[in-house]
Short mmCIF file of C-alpha atoms in Angstrom, two decimals:
data_model
loop_
_atom_site.label_atom_id
_atom_site.label_comp_id
_atom_site.label_asym_id
_atom_site.label_seq_id
_atom_site.Cartn_x
_atom_site.Cartn_y
_atom_site.Cartn_z
CA MET A 1 -98.12 111.05 -184.57
CA ILE A 2 -97.34 114.39 -183.03
CA LEU A 3 -96.12 114.94 -179.48
CA TYR A 4 -96.12 118.39 -177.87
CA PHE A 5 -93.82 118.87 -174.90
CA VAL A 6 -94.72 121.85 -172.68
CA ARG A 7 -92.81 123.17 -169.70
CA HIS A 8 -94.98 124.49 -166.87
CA GLY A 9 -95.43 128.24 -166.39
CA ILE A 10 -93.75 130.58 -163.93
CA ALA A 11 -94.17 129.23 -160.42
CA GLU A 12 -93.72 130.47 -156.87
CA ASP A 13 -90.15 130.46 -155.60
CA TRP A 14 -91.33 128.49 -152.59
CA ALA A 15 -94.54 127.01 -151.25
CA GLU A 16 -95.93 127.64 -147.76
CA THR A 17 -95.17 124.01 -146.96
CA GLY A 18 -91.54 124.47 -148.00
CA LEU A 19 -91.89 121.55 -150.42
CA ASP A 20 -90.96 121.95 -154.08
CA GLN A 21 -93.81 119.64 -155.06
CA ASP A 22 -96.37 122.13 -153.68
CA ARG A 23 -95.27 125.17 -155.70
CA ARG A 24 -98.10 126.71 -157.75
CA LEU A 25 -98.19 129.06 -160.71
CA THR A 26 -97.92 132.75 -159.94
CA GLU A 27 -100.54 135.16 -161.28
CA ARG A 28 -98.02 136.19 -163.96
CA GLY A 29 -97.41 132.51 -164.73
CA ARG A 30 -101.14 131.86 -165.21
CA LYS A 31 -101.50 134.94 -167.44
CA ARG A 32 -98.55 133.95 -169.65
CA ILE A 33 -99.75 130.35 -169.98
CA ARG A 34 -103.22 131.61 -171.00
CA GLN A 35 -101.54 133.73 -173.70
CA CYS A 36 -99.40 130.79 -174.84
CA ALA A 37 -102.50 128.59 -174.96
CA GLN A 38 -104.30 131.18 -177.09
CA ALA A 39 -101.40 131.00 -179.55
CA LEU A 40 -101.66 127.19 -179.57
CA ARG A 41 -105.35 127.56 -180.40
CA LEU A 42 -104.42 129.88 -183.30
CA LEU A 43 -101.97 127.22 -184.49
CA GLU A 44 -104.89 124.75 -184.40
CA ILE A 45 -103.21 122.44 -181.88
CA LYS A 46 -105.78 119.82 -180.87
CA PRO A 47 -104.34 117.17 -178.58
CA GLU A 48 -106.51 114.15 -178.02
CA ILE A 49 -104.99 113.72 -174.59
CA ILE A 50 -102.95 115.94 -172.29
CA LEU A 51 -100.68 114.16 -169.82
CA SER A 52 -99.31 116.20 -166.93
CA SER A 53 -97.04 115.98 -163.95
CA PRO A 54 -99.18 115.95 -160.79
CA TYR A 55 -97.17 118.85 -159.31
CA PRO A 56 -99.51 121.85 -159.03
CA ARG A 57 -97.46 124.14 -161.30
CA ALA A 58 -97.63 121.61 -164.14
CA ALA A 59 -101.21 120.48 -163.49
CA GLU A 60 -102.40 124.12 -163.46
CA THR A 61 -100.53 124.75 -166.73
CA ALA A 62 -102.10 121.69 -168.32
CA LEU A 63 -105.60 122.65 -167.14
CA ILE A 64 -105.31 126.20 -168.52
CA ILE A 65 -104.17 124.80 -171.88
CA ALA A 66 -106.92 122.15 -171.92
CA GLU A 67 -109.62 124.73 -171.18
CA THR A 68 -108.31 127.15 -173.82
CA LEU A 69 -108.04 124.44 -176.48
CA GLY A 70 -111.37 122.85 -175.60
CA ALA A 71 -109.61 119.58 -174.75
CA ALA A 72 -110.46 117.02 -172.09
CA PRO A 73 -109.05 117.67 -168.61
CA PRO A 74 -105.42 116.56 -168.25
CA VAL A 75 -104.49 113.11 -167.03
CA LEU A 76 -101.98 113.29 -164.18
CA LYS A 77 -99.00 110.93 -164.46
CA GLU A 78 -96.58 110.25 -161.62
CA GLN A 79 -93.87 109.50 -164.22
CA LEU A 80 -93.90 113.19 -165.19
CA GLN A 81 -92.72 114.40 -161.76
CA PRO A 82 -89.26 115.99 -161.75
CA ASP A 83 -86.62 113.28 -162.00
CA GLY A 84 -89.32 110.81 -163.01
CA ALA A 85 -88.37 110.70 -166.71
CA ASN A 86 -88.43 107.23 -168.19
CA SER A 87 -88.92 105.73 -171.61
CA HIS A 88 -91.96 103.71 -170.43
CA LEU A 89 -94.04 106.88 -170.51
CA LEU A 90 -92.97 107.54 -174.11
CA THR A 91 -93.97 104.01 -175.07
CA GLU A 92 -97.40 104.67 -173.55
CA CYS A 93 -97.66 107.98 -175.45
CA LEU A 94 -96.92 106.28 -178.76
CA ASN A 95 -100.35 104.66 -178.61
CA PRO A 96 -101.65 104.30 -182.18
CA GLU A 97 -105.15 105.42 -181.16
CA TRP A 98 -103.82 108.97 -180.61
CA GLN A 99 -102.58 111.31 -183.31
CA GLU A 100 -101.71 114.28 -181.07
CA VAL A 101 -100.53 114.02 -177.46
CA MET A 102 -99.44 116.87 -175.20
CA ILE A 103 -97.06 116.27 -172.30
CA VAL A 104 -96.76 118.96 -169.60
CA GLY A 105 -93.86 118.67 -167.23
CA HIS A 106 -90.50 119.82 -165.94
CA GLN A 107 -86.87 120.23 -166.88
CA PRO A 108 -84.64 118.31 -167.41
CA ASN A 109 -87.22 115.58 -168.11
CA LEU A 110 -88.64 117.29 -171.21
CA SER A 111 -85.20 117.64 -172.83
CA GLU A 112 -84.52 114.00 -172.04
CA TYR A 113 -87.76 112.86 -173.71
CA VAL A 114 -87.01 114.91 -176.83
CA ALA A 115 -83.40 113.64 -176.84
CA HIS A 116 -84.64 110.06 -176.60
CA LEU A 117 -87.03 110.52 -179.53
CA ALA A 118 -85.03 112.80 -181.80
CA GLY A 119 -81.47 111.95 -180.88
CA TYR A 120 -80.54 115.40 -179.58
CA GLY A 121 -78.40 116.04 -176.54
CA THR A 122 -80.23 116.99 -173.39
CA ASN A 123 -79.24 120.63 -173.78
CA LEU A 124 -82.47 121.83 -175.37
CA ILE A 125 -83.64 124.94 -173.60
CA PHE A 126 -87.19 124.76 -172.27
CA LYS A 127 -87.91 128.11 -170.66
CA LYS A 128 -91.09 128.13 -168.58
CA GLY A 129 -94.00 127.99 -171.05
CA THR A 130 -91.97 126.67 -174.00
CA VAL A 131 -93.71 124.25 -176.38
CA CYS A 132 -91.82 121.76 -178.55
CA ARG A 133 -93.47 119.82 -181.39
CA VAL A 134 -91.99 116.43 -182.27
CA GLU A 135 -93.28 114.45 -185.25
CA VAL A 136 -92.89 110.75 -184.52
CA GLN A 137 -92.75 107.78 -186.86
CA GLY A 138 -92.22 104.45 -185.22
CA GLU A 139 -90.02 104.97 -182.17
CA HIS A 140 -88.11 107.98 -183.50
CA GLY A 141 -89.05 111.59 -184.01
CA GLN A 142 -87.97 114.87 -185.47
CA VAL A 143 -88.34 118.26 -183.83
CA SER A 144 -90.45 120.35 -186.20
CA TRP A 145 -90.43 123.44 -183.96
CA ILE A 146 -89.72 124.72 -180.50
CA LEU A 147 -91.42 127.97 -179.50
CA PRO A 148 -90.48 129.92 -176.39
CA PRO A 149 -93.21 131.81 -174.53
CA LYS A 150 -92.13 135.19 -175.95
CA VAL A 151 -92.90 133.98 -179.49
CA LEU A 152 -96.20 132.37 -178.48
CA ILE A 153 -97.31 135.47 -176.57
CA ALA A 154 -96.33 137.75 -179.49
CA LEU A 155 -98.44 135.57 -181.81
CA ALA A 156 -101.46 135.74 -179.48
CA GLU A 157 -101.09 139.51 -179.04
CA ALA A 158 -100.69 140.11 -182.78
CA ARG A 159 -103.87 138.17 -183.44
CA GLN A 160 -105.79 140.12 -180.80
CA ALA A 161 -104.58 143.44 -182.28
CA LYS A 162 -105.66 142.42 -185.79
CA PRO A 163 -109.41 142.76 -186.48
CA ALA A 164 -111.10 139.53 -187.47
CA LYS A 165 -112.08 139.16 -191.12
CA HIS A 166 -115.75 138.61 -191.89
#
């Protein structure tokens, strides 16, 4: 099984309501996530399910990725809210009917999930838009790659600059 952990894109510094939970992606954040999602499509990432924090910045990120990859709309999970990290969600994700699952959320939760699966400390850096691939066997996993947005965007831009072969 493969799990992809994705940190939400660049969000507003504050919401009109003053509540962190209401912050949305900025226009730049939406553009960068679209570019990152295009790179994921080039890498032939095909999650069977995308689970997302219900916070707008994460849900918007998940929806942009789902639309770009041609995946089903994301499923919002309260457990993916900031400070909502728990191993019960990972147990749910390790459902044998799925081969590829994408989880869109926040820091430090994402580092904690990867640490739980792969035995790393919680100091993994998830810049906004970073994607981490963890290959899981049983209850343990191994990080096969972690790509920051700059790398994903460079991949998408390089592909767009290169003419398609016929």
